Tab-separated table of C-alpha atoms and ligand atoms in Angstrom:
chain	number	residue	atom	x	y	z
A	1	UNK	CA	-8.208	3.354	39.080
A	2	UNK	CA	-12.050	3.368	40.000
A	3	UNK	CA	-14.134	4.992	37.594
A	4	UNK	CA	-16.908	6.690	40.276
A	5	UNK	CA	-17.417	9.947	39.669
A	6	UNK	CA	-16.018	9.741	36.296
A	7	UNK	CA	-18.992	11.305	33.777
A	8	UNK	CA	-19.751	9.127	30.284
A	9	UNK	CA	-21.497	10.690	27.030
A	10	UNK	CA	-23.694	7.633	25.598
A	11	UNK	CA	-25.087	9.045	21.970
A	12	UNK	CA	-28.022	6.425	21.537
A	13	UNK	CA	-28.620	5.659	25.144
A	14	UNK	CA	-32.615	4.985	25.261
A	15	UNK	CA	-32.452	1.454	23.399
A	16	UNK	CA	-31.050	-1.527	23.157
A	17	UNK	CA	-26.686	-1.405	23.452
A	18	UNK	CA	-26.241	2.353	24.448
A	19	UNK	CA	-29.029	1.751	27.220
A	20	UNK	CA	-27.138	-1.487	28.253
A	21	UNK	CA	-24.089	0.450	28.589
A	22	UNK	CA	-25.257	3.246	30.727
A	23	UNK	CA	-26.644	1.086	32.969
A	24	UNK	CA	-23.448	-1.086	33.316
A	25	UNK	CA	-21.524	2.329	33.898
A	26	UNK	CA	-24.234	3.896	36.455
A	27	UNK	CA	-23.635	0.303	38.309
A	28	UNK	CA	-19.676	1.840	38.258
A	29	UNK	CA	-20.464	4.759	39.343
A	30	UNK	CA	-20.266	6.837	36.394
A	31	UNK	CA	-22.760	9.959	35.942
A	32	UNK	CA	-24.416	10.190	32.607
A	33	UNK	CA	-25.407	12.318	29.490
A	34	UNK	CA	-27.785	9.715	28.366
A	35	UNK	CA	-29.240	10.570	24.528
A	36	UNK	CA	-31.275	9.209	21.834
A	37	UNK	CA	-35.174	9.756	20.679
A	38	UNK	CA	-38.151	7.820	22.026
A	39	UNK	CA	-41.127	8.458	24.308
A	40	UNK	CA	-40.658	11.223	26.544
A	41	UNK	CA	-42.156	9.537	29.733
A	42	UNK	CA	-40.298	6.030	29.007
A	43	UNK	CA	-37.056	8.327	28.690
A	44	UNK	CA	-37.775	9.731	32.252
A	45	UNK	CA	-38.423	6.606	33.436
A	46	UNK	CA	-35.149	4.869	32.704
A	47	UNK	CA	-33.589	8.370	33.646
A	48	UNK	CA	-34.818	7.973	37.181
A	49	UNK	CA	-33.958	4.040	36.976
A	50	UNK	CA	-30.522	4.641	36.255
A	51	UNK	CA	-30.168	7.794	38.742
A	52	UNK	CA	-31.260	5.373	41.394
A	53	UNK	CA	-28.174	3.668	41.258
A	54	UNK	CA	-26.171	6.580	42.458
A	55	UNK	CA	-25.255	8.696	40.227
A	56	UNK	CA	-26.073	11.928	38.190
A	57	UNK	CA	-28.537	11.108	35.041
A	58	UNK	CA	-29.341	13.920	32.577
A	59	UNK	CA	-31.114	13.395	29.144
A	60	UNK	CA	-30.056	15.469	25.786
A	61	UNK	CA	-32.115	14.959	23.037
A	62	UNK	CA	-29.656	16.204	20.850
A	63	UNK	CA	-30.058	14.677	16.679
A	64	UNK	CA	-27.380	12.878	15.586
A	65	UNK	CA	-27.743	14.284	12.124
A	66	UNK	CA	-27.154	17.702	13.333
A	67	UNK	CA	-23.925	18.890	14.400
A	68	UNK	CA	-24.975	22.254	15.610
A	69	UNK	CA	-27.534	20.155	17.989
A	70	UNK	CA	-24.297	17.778	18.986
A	71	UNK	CA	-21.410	20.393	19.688
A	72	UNK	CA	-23.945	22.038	22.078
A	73	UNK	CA	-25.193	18.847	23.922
A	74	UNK	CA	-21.179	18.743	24.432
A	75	UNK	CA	-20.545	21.964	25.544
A	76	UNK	CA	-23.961	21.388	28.156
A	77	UNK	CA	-22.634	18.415	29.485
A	78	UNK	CA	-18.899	20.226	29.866
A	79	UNK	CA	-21.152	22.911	32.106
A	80	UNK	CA	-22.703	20.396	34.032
A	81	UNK	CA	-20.338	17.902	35.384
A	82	UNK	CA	-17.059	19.917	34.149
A	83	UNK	CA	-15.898	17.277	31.797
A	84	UNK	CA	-16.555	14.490	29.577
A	85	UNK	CA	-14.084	11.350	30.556
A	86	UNK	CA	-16.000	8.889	28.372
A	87	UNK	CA	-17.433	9.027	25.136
A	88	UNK	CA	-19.311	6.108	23.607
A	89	UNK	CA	-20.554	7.177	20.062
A	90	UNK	CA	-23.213	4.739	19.988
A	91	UNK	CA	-26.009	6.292	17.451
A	92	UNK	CA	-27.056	3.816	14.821
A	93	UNK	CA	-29.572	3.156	12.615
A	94	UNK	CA	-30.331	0.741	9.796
A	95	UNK	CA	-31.999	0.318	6.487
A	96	UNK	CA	-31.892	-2.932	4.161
A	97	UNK	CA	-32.271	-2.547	0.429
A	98	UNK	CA	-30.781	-3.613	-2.818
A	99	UNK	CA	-28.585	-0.775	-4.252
A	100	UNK	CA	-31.136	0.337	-7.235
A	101	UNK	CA	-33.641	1.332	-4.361
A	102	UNK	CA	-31.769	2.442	-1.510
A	103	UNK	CA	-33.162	5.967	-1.099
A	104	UNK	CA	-30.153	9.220	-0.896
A	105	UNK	CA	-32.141	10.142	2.065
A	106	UNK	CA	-31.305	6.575	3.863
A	107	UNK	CA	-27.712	6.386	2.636
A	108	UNK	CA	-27.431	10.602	4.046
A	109	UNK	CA	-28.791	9.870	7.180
A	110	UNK	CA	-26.670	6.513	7.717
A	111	UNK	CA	-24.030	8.118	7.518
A	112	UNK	CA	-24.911	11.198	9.390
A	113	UNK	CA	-25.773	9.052	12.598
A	114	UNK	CA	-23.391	6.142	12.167
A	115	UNK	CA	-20.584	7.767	11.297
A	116	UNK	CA	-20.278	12.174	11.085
A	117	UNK	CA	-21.689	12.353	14.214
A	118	UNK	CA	-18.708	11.168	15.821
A	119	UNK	CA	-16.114	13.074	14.229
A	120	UNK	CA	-18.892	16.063	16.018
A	121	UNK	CA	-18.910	14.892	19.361
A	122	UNK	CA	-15.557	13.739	19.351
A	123	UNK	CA	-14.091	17.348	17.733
A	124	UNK	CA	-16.089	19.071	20.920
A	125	UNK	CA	-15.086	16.362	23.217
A	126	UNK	CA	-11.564	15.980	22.918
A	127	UNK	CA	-10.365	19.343	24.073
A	128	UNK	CA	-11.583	18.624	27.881
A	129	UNK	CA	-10.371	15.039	27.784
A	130	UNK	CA	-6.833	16.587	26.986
A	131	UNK	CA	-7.338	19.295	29.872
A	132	UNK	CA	-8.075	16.467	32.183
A	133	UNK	CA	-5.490	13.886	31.313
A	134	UNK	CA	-7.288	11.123	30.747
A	135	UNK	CA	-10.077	9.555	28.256
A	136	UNK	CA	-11.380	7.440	26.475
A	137	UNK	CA	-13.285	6.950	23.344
A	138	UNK	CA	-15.090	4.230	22.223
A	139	UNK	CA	-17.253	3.584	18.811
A	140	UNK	CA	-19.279	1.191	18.826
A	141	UNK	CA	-18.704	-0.523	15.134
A	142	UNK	CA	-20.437	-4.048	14.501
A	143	UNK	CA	-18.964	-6.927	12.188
A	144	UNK	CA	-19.759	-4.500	9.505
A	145	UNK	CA	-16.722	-2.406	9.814
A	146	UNK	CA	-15.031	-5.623	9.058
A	147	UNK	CA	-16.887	-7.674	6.633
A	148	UNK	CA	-20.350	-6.563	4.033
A	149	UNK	CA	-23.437	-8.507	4.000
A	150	UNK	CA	-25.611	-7.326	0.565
A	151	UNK	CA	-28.479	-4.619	0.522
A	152	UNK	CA	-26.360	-2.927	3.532
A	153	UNK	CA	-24.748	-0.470	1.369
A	154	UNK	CA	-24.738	2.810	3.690
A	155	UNK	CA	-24.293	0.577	6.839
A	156	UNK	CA	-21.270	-1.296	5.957
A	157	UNK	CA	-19.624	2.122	4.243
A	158	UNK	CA	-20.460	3.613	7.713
A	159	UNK	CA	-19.237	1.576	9.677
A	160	UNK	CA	-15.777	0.739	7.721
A	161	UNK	CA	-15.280	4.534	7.987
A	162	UNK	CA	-15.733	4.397	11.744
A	163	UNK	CA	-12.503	1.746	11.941
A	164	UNK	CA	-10.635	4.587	10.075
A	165	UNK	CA	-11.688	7.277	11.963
A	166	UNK	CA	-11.153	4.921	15.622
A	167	UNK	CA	-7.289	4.788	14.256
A	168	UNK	CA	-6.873	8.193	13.292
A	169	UNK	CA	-8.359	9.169	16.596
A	170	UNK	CA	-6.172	6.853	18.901
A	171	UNK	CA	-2.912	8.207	17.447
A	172	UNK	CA	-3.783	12.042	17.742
A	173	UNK	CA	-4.389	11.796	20.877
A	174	UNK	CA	-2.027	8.335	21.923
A	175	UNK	CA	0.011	10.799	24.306
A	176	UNK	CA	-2.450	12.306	25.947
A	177	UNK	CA	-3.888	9.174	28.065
A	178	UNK	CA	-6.993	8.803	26.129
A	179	UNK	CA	-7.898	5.883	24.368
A	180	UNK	CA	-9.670	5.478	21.636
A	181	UNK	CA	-11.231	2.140	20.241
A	182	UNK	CA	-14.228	0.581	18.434
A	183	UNK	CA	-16.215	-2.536	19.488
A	184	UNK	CA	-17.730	-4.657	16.854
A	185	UNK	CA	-20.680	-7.010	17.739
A	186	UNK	CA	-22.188	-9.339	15.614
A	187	UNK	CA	-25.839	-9.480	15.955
A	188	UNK	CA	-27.243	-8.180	19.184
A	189	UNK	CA	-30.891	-8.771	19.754
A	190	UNK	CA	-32.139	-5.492	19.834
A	191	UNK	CA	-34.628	-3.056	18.533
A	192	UNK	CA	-32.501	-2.340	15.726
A	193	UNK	CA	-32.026	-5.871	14.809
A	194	UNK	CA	-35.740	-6.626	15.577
A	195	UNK	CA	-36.992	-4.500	13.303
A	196	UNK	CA	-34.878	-5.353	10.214
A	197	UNK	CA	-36.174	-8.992	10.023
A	198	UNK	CA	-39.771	-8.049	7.819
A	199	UNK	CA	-37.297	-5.903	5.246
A	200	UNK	CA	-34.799	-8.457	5.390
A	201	UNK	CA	-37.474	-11.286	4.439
A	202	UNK	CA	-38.701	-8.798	1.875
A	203	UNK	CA	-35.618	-8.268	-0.094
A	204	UNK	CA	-34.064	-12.268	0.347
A	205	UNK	CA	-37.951	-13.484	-0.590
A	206	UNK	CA	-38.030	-16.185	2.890
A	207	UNK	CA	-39.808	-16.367	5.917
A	208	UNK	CA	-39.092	-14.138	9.293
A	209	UNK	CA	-38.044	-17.636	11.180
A	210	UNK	CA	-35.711	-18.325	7.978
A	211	UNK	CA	-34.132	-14.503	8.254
A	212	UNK	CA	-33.057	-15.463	12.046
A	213	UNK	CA	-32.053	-18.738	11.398
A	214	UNK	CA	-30.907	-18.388	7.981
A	215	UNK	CA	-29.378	-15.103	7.561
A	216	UNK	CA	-28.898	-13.214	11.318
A	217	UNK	CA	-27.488	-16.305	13.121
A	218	UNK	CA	-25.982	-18.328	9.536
A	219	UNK	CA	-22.301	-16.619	10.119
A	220	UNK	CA	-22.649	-16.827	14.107
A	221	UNK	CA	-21.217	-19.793	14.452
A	222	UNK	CA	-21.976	-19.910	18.509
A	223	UNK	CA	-25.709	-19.647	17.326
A	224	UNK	CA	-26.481	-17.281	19.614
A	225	UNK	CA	-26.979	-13.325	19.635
A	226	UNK	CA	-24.653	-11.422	21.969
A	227	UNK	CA	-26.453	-9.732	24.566
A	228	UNK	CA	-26.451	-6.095	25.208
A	229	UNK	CA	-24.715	-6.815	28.638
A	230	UNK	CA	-21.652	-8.574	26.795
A	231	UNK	CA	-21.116	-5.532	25.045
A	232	UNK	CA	-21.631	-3.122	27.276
A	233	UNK	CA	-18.498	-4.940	29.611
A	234	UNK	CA	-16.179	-5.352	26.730
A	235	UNK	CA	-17.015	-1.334	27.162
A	236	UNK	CA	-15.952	-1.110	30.651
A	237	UNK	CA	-12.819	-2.923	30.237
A	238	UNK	CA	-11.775	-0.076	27.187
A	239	UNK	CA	-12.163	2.387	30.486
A	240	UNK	CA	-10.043	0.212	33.024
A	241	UNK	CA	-6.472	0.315	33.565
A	242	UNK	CA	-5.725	-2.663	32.003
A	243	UNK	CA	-7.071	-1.540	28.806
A	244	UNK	CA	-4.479	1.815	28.694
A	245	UNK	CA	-2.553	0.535	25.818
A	246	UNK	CA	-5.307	-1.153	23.561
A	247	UNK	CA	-6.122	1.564	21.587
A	248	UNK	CA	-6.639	2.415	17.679
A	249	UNK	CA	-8.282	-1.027	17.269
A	250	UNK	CA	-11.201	-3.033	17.466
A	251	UNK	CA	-12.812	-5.376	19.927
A	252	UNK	CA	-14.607	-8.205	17.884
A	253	UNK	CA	-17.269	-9.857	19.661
A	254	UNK	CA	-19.398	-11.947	16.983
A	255	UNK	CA	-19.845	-15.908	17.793
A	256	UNK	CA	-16.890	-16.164	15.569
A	257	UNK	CA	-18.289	-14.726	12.357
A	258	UNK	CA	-15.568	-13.152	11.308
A	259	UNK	CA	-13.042	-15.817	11.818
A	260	UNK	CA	-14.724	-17.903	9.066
B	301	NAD	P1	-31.323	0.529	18.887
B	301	NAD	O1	-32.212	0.838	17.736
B	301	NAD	O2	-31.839	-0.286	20.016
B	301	NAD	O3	-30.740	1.877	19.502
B	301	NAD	C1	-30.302	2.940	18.694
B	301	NAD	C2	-30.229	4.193	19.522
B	301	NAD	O4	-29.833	5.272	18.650
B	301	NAD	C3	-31.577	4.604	20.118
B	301	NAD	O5	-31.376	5.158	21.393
B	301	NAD	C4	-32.079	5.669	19.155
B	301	NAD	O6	-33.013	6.581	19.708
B	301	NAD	C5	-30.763	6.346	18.822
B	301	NAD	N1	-30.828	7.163	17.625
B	301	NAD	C6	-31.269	6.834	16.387
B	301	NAD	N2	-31.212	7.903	15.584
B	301	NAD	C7	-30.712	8.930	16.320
B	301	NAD	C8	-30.412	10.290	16.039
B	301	NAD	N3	-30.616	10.829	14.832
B	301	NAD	N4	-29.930	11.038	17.042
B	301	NAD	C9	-29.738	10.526	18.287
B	301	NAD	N5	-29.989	9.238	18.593
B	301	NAD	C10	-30.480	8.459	17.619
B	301	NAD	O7	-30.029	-0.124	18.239
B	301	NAD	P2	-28.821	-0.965	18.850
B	301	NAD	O8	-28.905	-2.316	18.266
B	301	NAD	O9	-28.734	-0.811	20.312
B	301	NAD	O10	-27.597	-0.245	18.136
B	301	NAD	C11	-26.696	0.589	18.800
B	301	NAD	C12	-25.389	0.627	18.032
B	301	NAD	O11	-24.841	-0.689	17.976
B	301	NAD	C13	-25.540	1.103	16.581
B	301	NAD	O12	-24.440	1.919	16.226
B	301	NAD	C14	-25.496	-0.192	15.801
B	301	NAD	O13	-25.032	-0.003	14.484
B	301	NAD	C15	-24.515	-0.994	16.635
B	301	NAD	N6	-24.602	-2.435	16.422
B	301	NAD	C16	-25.759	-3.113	16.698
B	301	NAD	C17	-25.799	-4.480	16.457
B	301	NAD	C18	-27.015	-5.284	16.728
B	301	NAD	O14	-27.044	-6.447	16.300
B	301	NAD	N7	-28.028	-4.766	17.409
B	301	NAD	C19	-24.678	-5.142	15.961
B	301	NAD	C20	-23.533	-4.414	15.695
B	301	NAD	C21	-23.503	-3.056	15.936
């Protein structure tokens, strides 16, 4: 089944992964609810780029942390293209820090973005994906639903949680035609990797070059990063056909980290 015309909630879409998915999806011919904070004028600008592949763009700035913000960013894209048929909950954020100084604040807001906020758009979501007879979900996890690295506390809680949640999800809904799945990516060059390196060398006492070498690529045994554009097609296959009876599990895609 071709998925033009089909319409795709990204949370996180102005950066790194989420942006690397919508793009791979507008190339499909899926319209977009594209979301996530940033400059307002850069925002525009990859609005328009993606829109000028085909399809319908619009931006909700809608904060993860705040479900009142994320039920009606739902219910806005339900008015405007009918339905939501694909929901990536993408939103993430980091912070690195030994346990004695991770801040409640951090740890709150970790898992606010990284995980609540997609029981919220998935609770509004799921409703029109039953209506319409077809969906799918997908989380995007990391490694770190899988497997802790230290002074990740809030992180790797997070994102263990969203494995739970992905199999509670696919088995609600497992009659319904929607799917529901998590991807988890090692490290992904990305803002969010980026700018984690000065902390990282902080904490661990070593050099930047040691943290990427050392640390980010040690347990990747391929030695490289995956790129955005991997993820973003292990993505589109969780929306093709072929993919209709993978769900309440997790696509691993980390250089083999995880095997070790
Ligand atoms: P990124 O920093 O490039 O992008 C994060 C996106 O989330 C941005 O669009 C940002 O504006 C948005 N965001 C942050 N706080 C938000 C909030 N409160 N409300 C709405 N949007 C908010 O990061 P990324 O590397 O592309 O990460 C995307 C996802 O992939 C995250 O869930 C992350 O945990 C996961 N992931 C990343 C890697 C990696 O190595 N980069 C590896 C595994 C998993």
């Amino acid at each position: 089944m071709s998925l033009k015309g089909k319409t795709a909630l990204i949370t996180g879409s102005t950066s790194g992964i989420g942006l690397g998915i919508a793009s791979a999806f507008a190339k499909e011919g899926i319209n977009l609810v594209i979301n996530g904070f940033g400059d307002a004028d850069k925002i525009e600008k990859e609005r328009e780029k993606l829109e000028s592949l085909g399809v319908k763009v619009i931006y909700d700035g809608a904060d993860m942390t705040k479900p009142e913000e994320i039920t009606a960013m739902v219910k806005s894209a339900e008015e405007e293209f009918g339905n939501i048929d694909i929901l990536v909950n993408n939103a993430g954020i980091q912070h690195v820090s030994p346990i004695e100084d991770f801040p409640e604040e951090k740890w709150n807001t970790i898992v606010a973005i990284n995980m609540s906020s997609s029981f919220h758009t998935t609770k509004a979501a799921i409703t029109g994906m039953r209506k319409a007879g077809w969906g799918r979900v997908i989380n995007m996890c990391s490694a770190h639903g899988n497997v802790a690295s230290p002074y990740k506390s809030a992180y790797v809680a997070a994102k263990h949680g969203v494995l739970g949640f992905t199999k509670t999800i696919a088995l609600e809904v497992a009659q319904d035609n929607i799917t529901c799945n998590a991807i988890c990516p090692g490290y992904v060059f990305t803002p969010l990797v980026e700018n984690q390196i000065a902390d990282t060398a902080k904490a661990r006492g070593i050099t930047e070059d040691e943290v990427i070498n050392d640390v980010l690529l040690k347990a990747q045994w391929t030695k490289k990063f995956v790129t955005v554009e991997q993820v973003a097609g292990i993505a589109l296959f969780l929306c093709s056909d072929t993919a209709e009876n993978i769900t309440g599990t997790d696509i691993t895609v980390d250089g083999g980290w995880t095997a070790a």
